[in-house]
Amino acid sequence: MWCFELNSPKVTIFGYPLSIFFIVVNEFCERFSYYGMRAVLVLYFKYFLKWDDDFSTTIYHTFVALCYLSPILGAIIADSWLGKFKTIVYLSIVYTAGQVIMAVGAINDITDGNKDGTPDNMTFHIALSMVGLLLIALGTGGIKPCVAAFGGDQFNDDQEKQRSTFFSIFYLSINAGSLLSTIITPILRAQKCGIHTQQQCYPLAFGVPAALMVVSLIVFIVGSGMYNKTAPSGNIMVKVCKCIFFAIMNRFHNRSSQIPKREHWLDWAEEKYDKLLIAQVKMVLKVLFLYIPLPMFWALFDQQRSFSLQQGLMVIQPDQMQTVNPILILIMVPVMDFIIYPLISKCKLNFTPLRKITVGMFLAGLAFVAAALVQLQIDATLPDFPSSTEQQAKFINMVNRPINITAGKYAFQLQALQYNRYDLSFDLTIDSGSTETIRLPGGTRNTIVIVEEADRMTNIKVSIKVRSKSKSNHIFFNGFGMTLNITVGEEGFGNIVSKNMSTYVDVPQGTAKFVIKNAAGSTCVFKREFGFGSSYTFIIPPNCEPHIKEVEDIKANSIHMAWQIPQYFLMTSGEVVFSVTGLEFSYSQAPSNMKAVLQAGWLLTVAVGNIIVLIVAEAATLPDQWAEYVLFAALLVLVCIIFAIMAYFYTYIDPVKIEADFANLEPEDEKKKNLEMTKKDMVENHDEKKRRSSNEGKIVQTNF
C-alpha cells in the first residue's frame, strides 16, 4: 500500500523521499547508456575504424581510466561552484552530446561517396569518435560522484537506515542497467543497416544508449521540484588545499622544541583558518588515508576477468560468463540487506562498515583460491607441453604405403595416413635415404608431414599453435594434388598449395562447416563438431570428403561451467559487501560541503587500481595460471590485513553533530578573536607611540 506524507515538505513513500526514485531511474538509464556503448567499443575500433588489436585495447583502457579520473573534476565543480543538481544537469548534456556524436560518427554513409560500403574519409569518423569519447568520459565521470551524494542528500539526519538501503538500491540500478545493455547492445550491433550497403549497425548500437541518456536527463529534470538541493560552499577545494599548505608551513616555521606541541598537525592552521574548516579537513583526510590500500583491491578485483578469459574452456561461451556478475549482484544485494545483515544483527555482532569492507576483501581472496582449484582441474585435462629445453614431434605419413623412419634413437614403421608422436630432438632418416637434421625450437609441439615428390621423401614441418582460450584452432594439409581454398563461416584458410599446410584458423565452439573448393570449381563440404580449446590437423586426400583424415593435436576441454560458479559467487558477494558499503561510508563520514569530493575519492581508488593493472599486467606473470591466482589471493589477504589494522584505529564520527557543535561555538570564538585583535592593536599602538617619543628625543639631542 502506498503511503504519502503530504503534510511534510517532502513527499515520501514508505518512509523514502519520492525524489530518490527519479535519481535511481536516472542512474539506471545512464548506466545502460555507458555500458551499452562500452560493450561494442573495441569491436567498433577494430572493424569500423580498422585499428589493430593492441591500439584498440590501449584506447579502450585509456577511455575507461579517464572515466574514473574525471570524477574529481565533477566533485570540485559540484561542491565549490554549481552544486550537485546543476552539475549533474550540465554534465549530462555534455554526456548526451558525446553519445550522439559517437552515433553520428559510426554512420559510414556520411563519407561513402562511391557507395562501396567503406568510408572515404576515415579521419572524419576517427575525429568524431574521439571527440565523442572525450565528452562521454567527462560527462559520465563528472556526474558519477554527484549522483550518489545527491541521493544521500535527500534524506534527513534521522533516516540513516533508509539512506543505507538507498545506496544498495542505487548499486542495484547500476548493475541492472549494465546487465541489460551488455545483452541488448551487441544484438543491436549485429543488425544490418545502411543506405548504400547493409553492414553491422554501429549507429544503432550507439544510438540507443544516446536515447537512454536523453531519457536519463529528462527523468532527472522532472524531479527537480522535489529535490533537496544543498548550496555549494564556495571554492572549497582551494580552501582545503590552502589550509593544509598553511598548516604544514606554519608547523615548519615553529619547529622549535620550546614551542608547545598541538594535538593535530592541522591545528597549526588555526592562526588563519576557522576551526570548523580545520575539523572538516581532518574528517576528509582521515577517510582518504584509510583508502590508501584500496586501489590494490580494485587492481586485483579487475583480474576476475581472467576467470572467463583464462578459464574460457567451458561448455558455454566465456563472454556469456560476463553476465554472471551483474546477475549475481542483482540477487546478492537484497539477500545481504534483508537476510544476511539482519541475521548478523540478531546475533549481537557489531558489523560496522569498515568490518564489512574487510570481509568483502577476504571473500574476494577466497574467490581467487576457488579459481586456483578450478584451474588445477583444467590443467589436468591439458596435454604435457614440452619445457623450454624440450621438443615434441608428431609424424604423419602422406605416402600411399608404409615407410620406415629413424628419428634419433627411435626407429619405427609408419603406415599410410597414420601418425606417431615422440618427445625428441633428432636426425631424421626415411626409408634408408639420406639423413636430415631436424632442429625444433625449444618448448614447441611440431607436426612433421612426410610426402613423396619425384620419388624422393621430403618433410614439411609446422609448429602446433597454442589453443585459443575461447575457440578451437585448426590447420589443413592439402594432399589433393592441386591448390585448394577453404572457408569456415566468415573465416578463410586462404589458398593452400598442394602438399602444403594452411595457416591456423580459430573456429568457434559447436558445429563447423568447412567449404573446400579446388581450382576447377568443384566443392566438397566437411562438417565437424568442436569443443572448447581443441586443436586438429586435417589431411585432405585426393578424394576429399568423406575421406578427410583428422589428427587430434589437443583435446577439447571437458570441465563444466558450473565449476566456475563458486568463484563468481564469492567474488560477487565480496563486491556487494565492499562496494555498496564503501559508497555509504564515504557519504556518512564526509562533511556537508565535501560529500561529492569524498565520493570522488572513493572512485579514485578504482581509477588508480585500473592504472596499476595497465602498468603491471605484463610485468610479471607466473608460468602456471593456478599459481598466479594463489598469488592474487595472497596479495588480497595482505591488503585485507593492512586495511583491518588501519580500520581498528579509525574512530567513527558524526559530521552533522561536529559541524553543529562548531557552529554553536563560533560566536564565542569570534568574540575571543575580536578581543585578541583589539588587545593586539592596543599593544601595537602603545609601541608605536613609544617609538615615536624615542625618535623625537634623539632628534632634540642632535639639534642641541
XYZ file of C-alpha atoms in Angstrom:
704
model
C 0.000 0.000 0.000
C 1.288 3.443 -0.925
C 1.720 5.880 1.946
C 2.056 9.590 1.150
C 3.064 12.125 3.762
C 1.835 15.277 2.040
C 1.937 17.499 5.102
C 5.728 17.380 5.202
C 7.845 19.485 2.863
C 8.930 16.309 1.050
C 6.653 13.630 -0.451
C 7.620 10.217 0.921
C 6.685 6.650 0.019
C 7.179 4.036 2.745
C 9.446 6.491 4.541
C 11.608 7.170 1.467
C 11.658 10.555 -0.288
C 9.894 10.320 -3.651
C 12.806 12.226 -5.177
C 15.176 9.251 -4.874
C 13.108 7.248 -7.362
C 13.880 9.829 -10.039
C 17.560 9.560 -9.087
C 17.540 5.743 -9.244
C 15.792 5.707 -12.662
C 18.264 8.338 -13.846
C 21.185 6.155 -12.741
C 19.722 3.049 -14.406
C 19.349 4.838 -17.758
C 22.806 6.423 -17.500
C 24.488 3.111 -16.705
C 22.614 1.429 -19.578
C 23.930 4.175 -21.843
C 27.529 3.868 -20.621
C 27.884 0.082 -20.511
C 25.893 -0.347 -23.736
C 28.285 1.915 -25.609
C 31.301 0.277 -23.960
C 30.150 -3.257 -24.830
C 30.764 -2.718 -28.561
C 33.546 -0.133 -28.364
C 36.546 -2.413 -29.028
C 34.718 -4.083 -31.944
C 33.962 -0.630 -33.337
C 37.639 0.284 -33.158
C 38.742 -2.932 -34.868
C 36.136 -3.431 -37.584
C 34.879 0.087 -38.333
C 37.908 2.305 -37.651
C 40.229 -0.553 -38.778
C 42.618 -0.286 -35.814
C 44.727 -3.257 -34.747
C 44.098 -5.168 -31.517
C 46.832 -3.508 -29.453
C 45.893 0.055 -30.372
C 42.179 -0.650 -29.889
C 42.840 -2.070 -26.421
C 45.080 0.863 -25.468
C 42.490 3.472 -26.469
C 39.770 1.499 -24.688
C 41.700 1.323 -21.389
C 42.671 4.987 -21.676
C 38.999 5.894 -22.073
C 37.982 3.801 -19.033
C 40.771 5.302 -16.908
C 39.662 8.821 -17.888
C 36.093 7.957 -16.893
C 37.341 7.211 -13.359
C 39.716 10.170 -13.130
C 37.209 12.844 -14.170
C 35.017 12.380 -11.027
C 37.488 14.618 -9.181
C 36.673 17.439 -11.599
C 32.935 16.852 -11.248
C 33.158 16.794 -7.448
C 35.089 20.080 -7.325
C 32.566 21.764 -9.628
C 29.618 20.437 -7.586
C 30.916 21.234 -4.088
C 32.581 24.516 -4.992
C 30.536 26.329 -7.651
C 27.394 24.877 -9.244
C 26.022 22.492 -6.638
C 25.244 18.840 -7.324
C 21.943 19.352 -9.185
C 23.247 21.819 -11.773
C 26.492 19.853 -12.180
C 24.528 16.680 -12.974
C 22.284 18.512 -15.448
C 25.054 20.390 -17.282
C 27.446 17.430 -17.482
C 24.595 15.130 -18.547
C 24.065 17.453 -21.510
C 27.786 17.106 -22.317
C 27.428 13.335 -21.878
C 24.401 13.153 -24.207
C 26.186 15.231 -26.839
C 29.110 12.789 -26.701
C 26.813 9.785 -27.228
C 25.068 11.476 -30.161
C 28.437 12.356 -31.754
C 29.558 8.728 -31.374
C 26.380 7.520 -33.103
C 26.803 10.020 -35.960
C 30.496 9.156 -36.332
C 29.555 5.482 -36.808
C 27.442 6.196 -39.919
C 29.713 5.145 -42.771
C 27.335 6.536 -45.439
C 28.245 10.113 -44.427
C 31.585 9.931 -46.267
C 30.898 6.955 -48.548
C 30.845 8.932 -51.792
C 31.429 5.962 -54.090
C 28.830 3.829 -52.259
C 31.162 0.848 -51.824
C 30.431 0.438 -48.107
C 33.795 1.860 -46.979
C 34.097 5.448 -45.638
C 36.175 7.620 -47.962
C 37.330 9.932 -45.148
C 38.224 7.763 -42.143
C 39.890 10.743 -40.425
C 36.466 12.388 -40.143
C 34.998 9.336 -38.375
C 38.017 8.985 -36.079
C 37.816 12.669 -35.121
C 34.099 12.419 -34.314
C 34.677 9.228 -32.310
C 37.491 10.742 -30.238
C 35.505 13.934 -29.542
C 32.510 11.806 -28.569
C 34.549 9.608 -26.223
C 36.163 12.634 -24.584
C 32.767 14.216 -23.910
C 31.392 10.908 -22.614
C 34.375 10.460 -20.277
C 33.950 13.993 -18.886
C 30.187 13.544 -18.582
C 29.969 10.090 -17.018
C 32.932 10.707 -14.735
C 31.785 14.191 -13.760
C 28.301 13.110 -12.671
C 29.401 9.817 -11.093
C 30.265 11.176 -7.591
C 27.470 13.757 -7.692
C 24.534 11.398 -8.283
C 25.320 9.119 -5.318
C 25.982 12.081 -2.999
C 22.893 13.930 -4.271
C 20.780 10.873 -3.494
C 22.190 10.789 0.055
C 21.269 14.485 0.457
C 17.570 13.661 0.063
C 17.419 12.011 3.496
C 17.135 13.650 6.891
C 19.679 13.014 9.630
C 17.295 10.576 11.354
C 16.906 8.438 8.197
C 20.232 6.632 8.409
C 18.674 3.201 7.778
C 16.757 4.424 4.722
C 19.894 6.109 3.376
C 21.821 2.845 3.759
C 19.106 0.982 1.809
C 19.171 3.693 -0.861
C 22.853 3.040 -1.591
C 22.039 -0.665 -2.049
C 19.178 0.172 -4.437
C 21.469 2.633 -6.188
C 24.057 -0.128 -6.725
C 21.301 -2.443 -7.953
C 20.261 0.108 -10.585
C 23.879 0.337 -11.791
C 24.116 -3.408 -12.360
C 20.602 -3.739 -13.799
C 21.495 -1.147 -16.427
C 24.830 -2.851 -17.046
C 23.245 -6.304 -17.434
C 20.525 -5.276 -19.879
C 22.803 -3.106 -22.011
C 25.517 -5.780 -22.206
C 22.902 -8.194 -23.587
C 20.945 -5.806 -25.820
C 23.630 -3.618 -27.416
C 25.604 -6.471 -29.077
C 22.284 -7.689 -30.549
C 21.667 -4.206 -31.959
C 25.186 -4.114 -33.404
C 24.616 -7.435 -35.170
C 21.675 -5.973 -37.134
C 22.274 -4.922 -40.718
C 21.684 -1.283 -41.648
C 22.861 1.370 -44.103
C 21.683 3.483 -47.034
C 24.021 2.242 -49.752
C 25.256 -1.055 -48.265
C 23.982 -3.207 -45.411
C 26.607 -3.528 -42.662
C 26.778 -4.156 -38.922
C 24.718 -1.434 -37.308
C 27.087 0.518 -35.049
C 24.939 3.684 -35.389
C 22.043 1.780 -33.789
C 24.323 0.265 -31.130
C 25.479 3.782 -30.146
C 22.154 5.486 -30.900
C 20.080 3.518 -28.391
C 22.473 4.355 -25.497
C 22.302 8.004 -26.623
C 18.492 7.839 -26.471
C 18.672 6.321 -22.969
C 20.929 9.194 -21.906
C 18.301 11.662 -23.125
C 15.679 9.769 -21.090
C 18.011 9.840 -18.083
C 18.369 13.617 -18.309
C 14.617 14.211 -18.754
C 13.713 11.969 -15.784
C 16.215 13.741 -13.564
C 14.938 17.220 -14.500
C 11.282 16.176 -13.989
C 12.001 15.523 -10.307
C 13.601 18.950 -9.841
C 10.846 20.360 -7.635
C 11.132 17.507 -5.128
C 14.902 17.574 -4.568
C 16.697 18.802 -1.503
C 19.409 20.929 -3.124
C 22.425 21.771 -0.971
C 24.028 25.070 -1.918
C 27.767 24.949 -2.779
C 30.193 26.339 -0.186
C 32.373 28.389 -2.494
C 35.744 27.239 -3.730
C 36.045 24.595 -1.005
C 38.883 22.599 -2.619
C 41.069 25.701 -2.858
C 40.329 26.470 0.796
C 41.206 22.902 1.805
C 44.492 22.952 -0.118
C 45.448 26.366 1.291
C 44.561 25.223 4.807
C 46.747 22.111 4.515
C 49.623 24.072 2.986
C 49.450 26.786 5.671
C 49.400 24.180 8.458
C 52.492 22.461 7.048
C 54.408 25.705 6.560
C 53.376 27.091 9.961
C 54.491 23.867 11.650
C 57.804 24.065 9.801
C 58.409 27.654 10.936
C 57.520 26.712 14.529
C 59.531 23.518 14.800
C 61.481 24.652 17.877
C 61.225 22.265 20.822
C 60.373 25.213 23.072
C 57.095 25.871 21.228
C 54.221 23.851 22.706
C 53.007 20.970 20.542
C 49.440 20.849 19.261
C 47.054 17.897 19.288
C 46.941 17.539 15.472
C 49.269 18.880 12.803
C 46.319 20.602 11.095
C 45.779 22.660 14.271
C 48.750 24.738 13.135
C 46.336 26.360 10.662
C 44.268 27.941 13.477
C 46.089 31.270 13.156
C 44.483 31.821 9.748
C 41.529 29.437 9.312
C 38.454 28.843 11.454
C 38.159 25.672 13.498
C 35.144 24.384 11.545
C 37.102 24.247 8.263
C 40.037 22.596 10.038
C 37.704 19.989 11.540
C 36.180 19.286 8.105
C 39.614 18.859 6.540
C 40.503 16.423 9.333
C 37.400 14.347 8.518
C 38.281 14.116 4.825
C 41.966 13.308 5.346
C 41.134 10.575 7.880
C 38.954 8.792 5.328
C 41.334 9.347 2.404
C 44.182 7.900 4.481
C 42.029 4.838 5.073
C 41.582 4.454 1.307
C 45.319 4.128 0.583
C 45.350 0.269 0.391
C 42.101 0.027 -1.585
C 43.463 0.588 -5.129
C 45.255 -2.746 -4.799
C 41.898 -4.407 -4.114
C 40.452 -2.911 -7.308
C 43.569 -3.857 -9.276
C 43.195 -7.482 -8.194
C 39.413 -7.379 -8.487
C 39.876 -6.402 -12.134
C 41.674 -9.717 -12.624
C 38.347 -11.548 -12.235
C 38.035 -11.039 -15.999
C 40.718 -13.701 -16.255
C 38.205 -16.168 -14.789
C 36.377 -16.158 -18.109
C 39.361 -15.393 -20.340
C 41.972 -17.763 -18.914
C 39.437 -20.417 -17.903
C 37.385 -19.938 -21.062
C 37.402 -23.663 -21.695
C 33.874 -24.295 -20.528
C 30.697 -25.601 -22.132
C 29.343 -22.050 -22.748
C 30.992 -19.033 -24.313
C 33.323 -17.100 -21.962
C 31.795 -13.737 -22.925
C 28.455 -15.112 -21.709
C 30.087 -15.597 -18.303
C 30.461 -11.797 -18.064
C 26.714 -11.535 -17.447
C 27.033 -13.784 -14.390
C 28.493 -10.953 -12.283
C 25.632 -8.425 -12.685
C 23.029 -11.206 -12.357
C 24.562 -12.347 -9.069
C 24.747 -8.730 -7.862
C 21.010 -8.302 -8.506
C 20.458 -11.398 -6.360
C 23.044 -10.769 -3.634
C 22.243 -7.113 -2.807
C 18.730 -7.874 -1.453
C 19.990 -11.108 0.124
C 22.637 -9.149 2.028
C 20.297 -6.312 3.040
C 17.266 -8.359 4.059
C 18.735 -11.685 5.214
C 22.459 -11.689 5.999
C 22.813 -8.297 7.727
C 19.645 -8.707 9.871
C 20.827 -12.181 10.950
C 24.225 -10.790 11.944
C 22.484 -8.005 13.847
C 20.314 -10.516 15.724
C 23.477 -12.348 16.753
C 24.512 -9.122 18.553
C 27.555 -8.708 16.311
C 28.661 -5.155 15.608
C 29.147 -5.439 11.838
C 30.476 -1.920 11.217
C 31.039 -0.515 7.698
C 34.816 -0.963 7.917
C 34.364 -4.567 9.015
C 32.082 -5.119 6.035
C 34.741 -3.723 3.701
C 37.343 -6.010 5.300
C 35.083 -9.066 4.897
C 34.458 -8.081 1.271
C 38.186 -8.151 0.547
C 38.537 -11.512 2.300
C 35.697 -13.030 0.224
C 37.394 -11.779 -2.947
C 40.584 -13.502 -1.788
C 38.652 -16.767 -1.343
C 37.334 -16.346 -4.898
C 40.893 -16.491 -6.213
C 41.544 -19.617 -4.151
C 38.469 -21.213 -5.754
C 39.746 -20.093 -9.167
C 43.099 -21.758 -8.472
C 41.359 -25.048 -7.620
C 39.345 -24.920 -10.850
C 42.500 -24.132 -12.811
C 44.195 -27.216 -11.377
C 41.334 -29.338 -12.724
C 41.604 -27.662 -16.114
C 45.360 -28.206 -16.179
C 44.793 -31.911 -15.573
C 42.979 -32.104 -18.941
C 45.794 -30.392 -20.847
C 48.444 -32.353 -22.752
C 52.005 -32.394 -21.478
C 53.618 -29.434 -23.164
C 57.417 -29.552 -23.509
C 59.602 -27.356 -21.331
C 61.823 -24.669 -22.837
C 64.612 -27.252 -23.306
C 62.367 -29.981 -24.786
C 60.595 -30.518 -28.106
C 57.764 -32.727 -29.310
C 57.261 -34.037 -32.827
C 54.356 -35.812 -34.490
C 54.917 -37.648 -37.815
C 52.177 -38.012 -40.444
C 52.699 -40.400 -43.385
C 51.171 -38.921 -46.570
C 52.800 -41.572 -48.787
C 50.439 -44.269 -50.025
C 52.462 -47.086 -48.449
C 54.180 -47.882 -45.131
C 57.540 -46.178 -44.615
C 60.387 -46.827 -42.187
C 61.551 -43.877 -40.100
C 64.578 -43.414 -37.880
C 64.365 -40.338 -35.667
C 67.301 -40.174 -33.282
C 67.097 -43.227 -31.019
C 63.578 -44.099 -32.253
C 63.059 -46.450 -35.210
C 59.532 -47.357 -36.338
C 57.327 -48.137 -39.305
C 54.534 -45.666 -40.081
C 51.513 -46.844 -42.008
C 49.940 -44.743 -44.760
C 47.904 -41.783 -43.424
C 48.899 -42.698 -39.861
C 50.862 -40.724 -37.267
C 53.131 -41.196 -34.260
C 54.175 -38.720 -31.550
C 57.563 -38.550 -29.775
C 59.472 -36.277 -27.411
C 62.824 -35.774 -29.096
C 65.411 -33.686 -30.941
C 66.875 -35.781 -33.718
C 68.427 -36.633 -37.078
C 65.703 -37.928 -39.428
C 66.155 -40.832 -41.873
C 63.262 -42.060 -44.084
C 63.392 -45.490 -45.798
C 67.222 -45.708 -45.650
C 67.507 -42.452 -47.559
C 69.726 -39.533 -46.706
C 69.801 -38.283 -43.125
C 68.362 -34.850 -42.419
C 68.981 -32.985 -39.164
C 65.745 -31.634 -37.700
C 66.076 -28.564 -35.473
C 62.958 -27.942 -33.418
C 62.549 -24.805 -31.266
C 62.563 -25.457 -27.535
C 59.199 -25.666 -25.830
C 57.259 -26.403 -29.048
C 54.965 -29.143 -30.328
C 55.533 -29.811 -34.025
C 53.842 -31.705 -36.842
C 56.144 -33.265 -39.480
C 54.315 -34.368 -42.622
C 56.155 -36.808 -44.872
C 55.344 -36.545 -48.582
C 56.807 -38.028 -51.765
C 57.972 -35.738 -54.550
C 59.760 -37.072 -57.663
C 60.432 -40.413 -55.939
C 62.080 -38.595 -53.048
C 60.820 -38.403 -49.479
C 60.577 -34.882 -48.036
C 59.127 -33.499 -44.847
C 57.056 -30.421 -44.097
C 57.303 -29.089 -40.553
C 54.820 -26.840 -38.752
C 54.602 -25.864 -35.063
C 51.332 -26.581 -33.293
C 49.661 -23.360 -32.207
C 48.704 -22.984 -28.544
C 44.972 -23.343 -28.364
C 42.650 -20.349 -28.229
C 41.064 -19.811 -24.836
C 37.525 -19.422 -26.186
C 37.674 -21.248 -29.522
C 39.243 -24.209 -31.310
C 42.087 -23.719 -33.769
C 42.780 -25.960 -36.724
C 45.096 -26.416 -39.682
C 44.695 -28.247 -43.014
C 47.228 -30.220 -45.041
C 46.498 -30.237 -48.754
C 47.189 -33.670 -50.214
C 44.667 -33.165 -53.012
C 47.113 -32.557 -55.871
C 46.010 -29.007 -56.720
C 45.507 -25.695 -54.940
C 42.516 -25.613 -52.587
C 40.572 -22.772 -50.999
C 38.957 -23.497 -47.629
C 36.466 -21.312 -45.737
C 34.532 -21.751 -42.486
C 31.860 -19.127 -41.850
C 33.457 -15.718 -42.429
C 36.970 -17.060 -41.802
C 39.260 -18.402 -44.503
C 42.362 -20.590 -44.591
C 43.442 -18.960 -47.850
C 44.689 -20.759 -50.943
C 46.626 -23.872 -49.930
C 49.179 -25.111 -52.468
C 49.314 -28.857 -52.981
C 51.371 -30.752 -50.386
C 51.492 -27.763 -48.067
C 49.994 -26.698 -44.763
C 47.451 -23.923 -44.279
C 47.660 -21.307 -41.539
C 45.876 -21.875 -38.245
C 42.335 -20.511 -38.006
C 40.263 -20.095 -34.842
C 36.836 -21.717 -35.088
C 34.024 -21.124 -32.552
C 32.816 -23.982 -30.406
C 29.984 -26.021 -31.907
C 29.379 -27.433 -35.367
C 31.675 -26.002 -38.038
C 31.044 -26.258 -41.767
C 34.190 -26.230 -43.928
C 33.724 -25.459 -47.630
C 36.610 -26.785 -49.753
C 36.953 -25.617 -53.378
C 39.565 -26.635 -55.936
C 40.859 -24.682 -58.927
C 38.391 -26.473 -61.222
C 35.457 -25.104 -59.218
C 34.472 -28.398 -57.606
C 33.285 -28.125 -53.991
C 33.060 -30.501 -51.082
C 31.688 -29.776 -47.618
C 33.177 -31.094 -44.391
C 31.323 -30.778 -41.081
C 32.753 -31.339 -37.616
C 31.673 -30.729 -34.007
C 34.302 -28.948 -31.877
C 34.667 -28.420 -28.157
C 36.427 -25.522 -26.441
C 40.172 -25.335 -26.862
C 40.627 -28.309 -29.197
C 43.185 -28.345 -31.996
C 43.216 -30.609 -35.053
C 45.286 -31.179 -38.173
C 43.038 -32.216 -41.098
C 44.566 -34.137 -44.002
C 42.773 -33.757 -47.344
C 43.372 -36.817 -49.571
C 42.781 -36.769 -53.335
C 39.110 -37.831 -52.887
C 38.291 -35.062 -50.313
C 35.278 -35.647 -48.053
C 34.323 -38.178 -46.617
C 37.920 -39.436 -46.617
C 39.416 -36.437 -44.768
C 41.697 -37.708 -42.032
C 41.845 -35.857 -38.724
C 44.730 -35.840 -36.262
C 43.955 -34.579 -32.760
C 46.696 -32.226 -31.571
C 44.970 -31.019 -28.385
C 41.829 -32.459 -26.808
C 38.785 -30.303 -26.166
C 38.237 -29.196 -22.598
C 35.655 -31.144 -20.639
C 35.394 -29.089 -17.430
C 31.844 -27.836 -16.965
C 30.968 -24.182 -16.492
C 29.356 -24.954 -13.117
C 32.821 -25.271 -11.561
C 33.219 -21.519 -12.019
C 30.064 -20.613 -10.108
C 31.650 -20.735 -6.589
C 34.400 -18.275 -7.536
C 31.903 -15.901 -9.156
C 29.623 -16.211 -6.123
C 32.450 -15.394 -3.714
C 33.758 -12.520 -5.839
C 30.288 -11.012 -6.287
C 29.496 -11.354 -2.570
C 32.770 -9.604 -1.801
C 31.970 -6.847 -4.296
C 28.493 -6.246 -2.824
C 29.772 -6.095 0.760
C 32.776 -3.982 -0.231
C 31.466 -1.567 -2.842
C 27.980 -0.751 -1.532
C 29.402 -0.203 1.951
C 32.163 1.988 0.527
C 29.627 4.312 -1.122
C 27.634 4.592 2.107
C 30.729 5.031 4.293
C 32.137 7.742 2.014
C 28.909 9.696 2.308
C 28.316 9.226 6.045
C 31.844 10.268 7.074
C 32.089 13.297 4.782
C 31.435 16.888 5.925
C 28.349 18.529 4.420
C 30.335 20.687 1.993
C 32.538 17.836 0.663
C 30.151 14.916 0.071
C 30.875 14.706 -3.668
C 34.618 15.156 -3.078
C 34.787 12.109 -0.841
C 32.637 10.097 -3.279
C 35.182 11.065 -5.941
C 37.955 9.924 -3.581
C 36.295 6.502 -3.386
C 36.016 6.343 -7.194
C 39.621 7.468 -7.499
C 40.697 4.232 -5.798
C 39.047 2.402 -8.720
C 40.922 4.562 -11.241
C 44.274 4.023 -9.526
C 43.563 0.291 -9.393
C 42.933 0.231 -13.161
C 46.143 2.170 -13.777
C 48.063 -0.359 -11.658
C 46.643 -3.133 -13.858
C 47.795 -1.331 -17.022
C 51.304 -0.866 -15.627
C 51.984 -4.292 -14.115
C 49.787 -6.519 -16.316
C 52.756 -7.670 -18.390
C 55.466 -7.007 -15.804
C 55.369 -10.321 -14.005
C 53.486 -13.462 -14.981
C 53.886 -16.894 -13.459
C 54.203 -19.936 -15.724
C 51.189 -21.627 -14.113
C 47.811 -19.907 -14.073
C 46.805 -21.521 -10.781
C 49.934 -20.125 -9.130
C 49.006 -16.662 -10.394
C 45.575 -16.996 -8.786
C 47.169 -18.082 -5.497
C 49.444 -15.021 -5.694
C 46.394 -12.780 -6.218
C 44.689 -14.384 -3.210
C 47.773 -13.860 -1.031
C 48.023 -10.197 -2.080
C 44.339 -9.654 -1.308
C 44.702 -11.206 2.132
C 47.745 -8.997 2.775
C 45.806 -5.875 1.732
C 42.905 -7.085 3.885
C 45.170 -7.367 6.960
C 46.707 -3.917 6.380
C 43.275 -2.349 5.990
C 41.932 -4.157 9.078
C 44.777 -2.737 11.189
C 44.135 0.767 9.841
C 40.391 0.388 10.416
C 40.972 -0.729 14.026
C 42.393 2.693 14.851
C 39.697 4.621 12.978
C 37.119 6.477 15.078
C 33.679 6.906 13.532
C 32.361 10.443 13.506
C 29.049 12.240 13.022
C 29.870 15.159 10.698
C 26.491 16.811 11.289
C 26.978 16.862 15.075
C 30.563 18.103 14.816
C 29.582 20.900 12.448
C 26.660 21.861 14.703
C 28.968 21.977 17.753
C 31.404 24.241 15.941
C 28.545 26.427 14.704
C 27.442 26.981 18.309
C 30.987 27.773 19.396
C 31.647 30.183 16.535
C 30.070 33.303 18.140
C 32.182 32.858 21.294
C 35.292 32.131 19.254
C 34.601 35.221 17.171
C 34.313 37.348 20.318
C 37.587 35.945 21.673
C 39.278 36.538 18.325
C 37.965 40.122 18.202
C 39.116 40.715 21.800
C 42.563 39.334 20.999
C 42.767 41.532 17.911
C 41.736 44.588 19.981
C 44.407 43.845 22.591
C 46.946 43.312 19.840
C 46.027 46.664 18.239
C 46.285 48.422 21.603
C 49.756 46.955 22.226
C 50.888 47.873 18.714
C 49.587 51.463 19.153
C 51.345 51.790 22.501
C 54.619 50.512 20.997
C 54.260 52.902 18.080
C 53.793 55.919 20.412
C 56.780 54.833 22.478
C 58.932 54.513 19.357
C 57.917 57.948 18.131
C 58.746 59.541 21.526
C 62.149 57.873 21.478
C 62.857 59.154 17.972
C 61.814 62.690 18.918
C 64.216 62.541 21.909
C 67.083 61.548 19.620
C 66.348 64.468 17.256
C 66.318 67.020 20.097
C 69.658 65.775 21.401
C 71.184 66.028 17.948
C 69.982 69.608 17.363
C 71.044 70.794 20.799
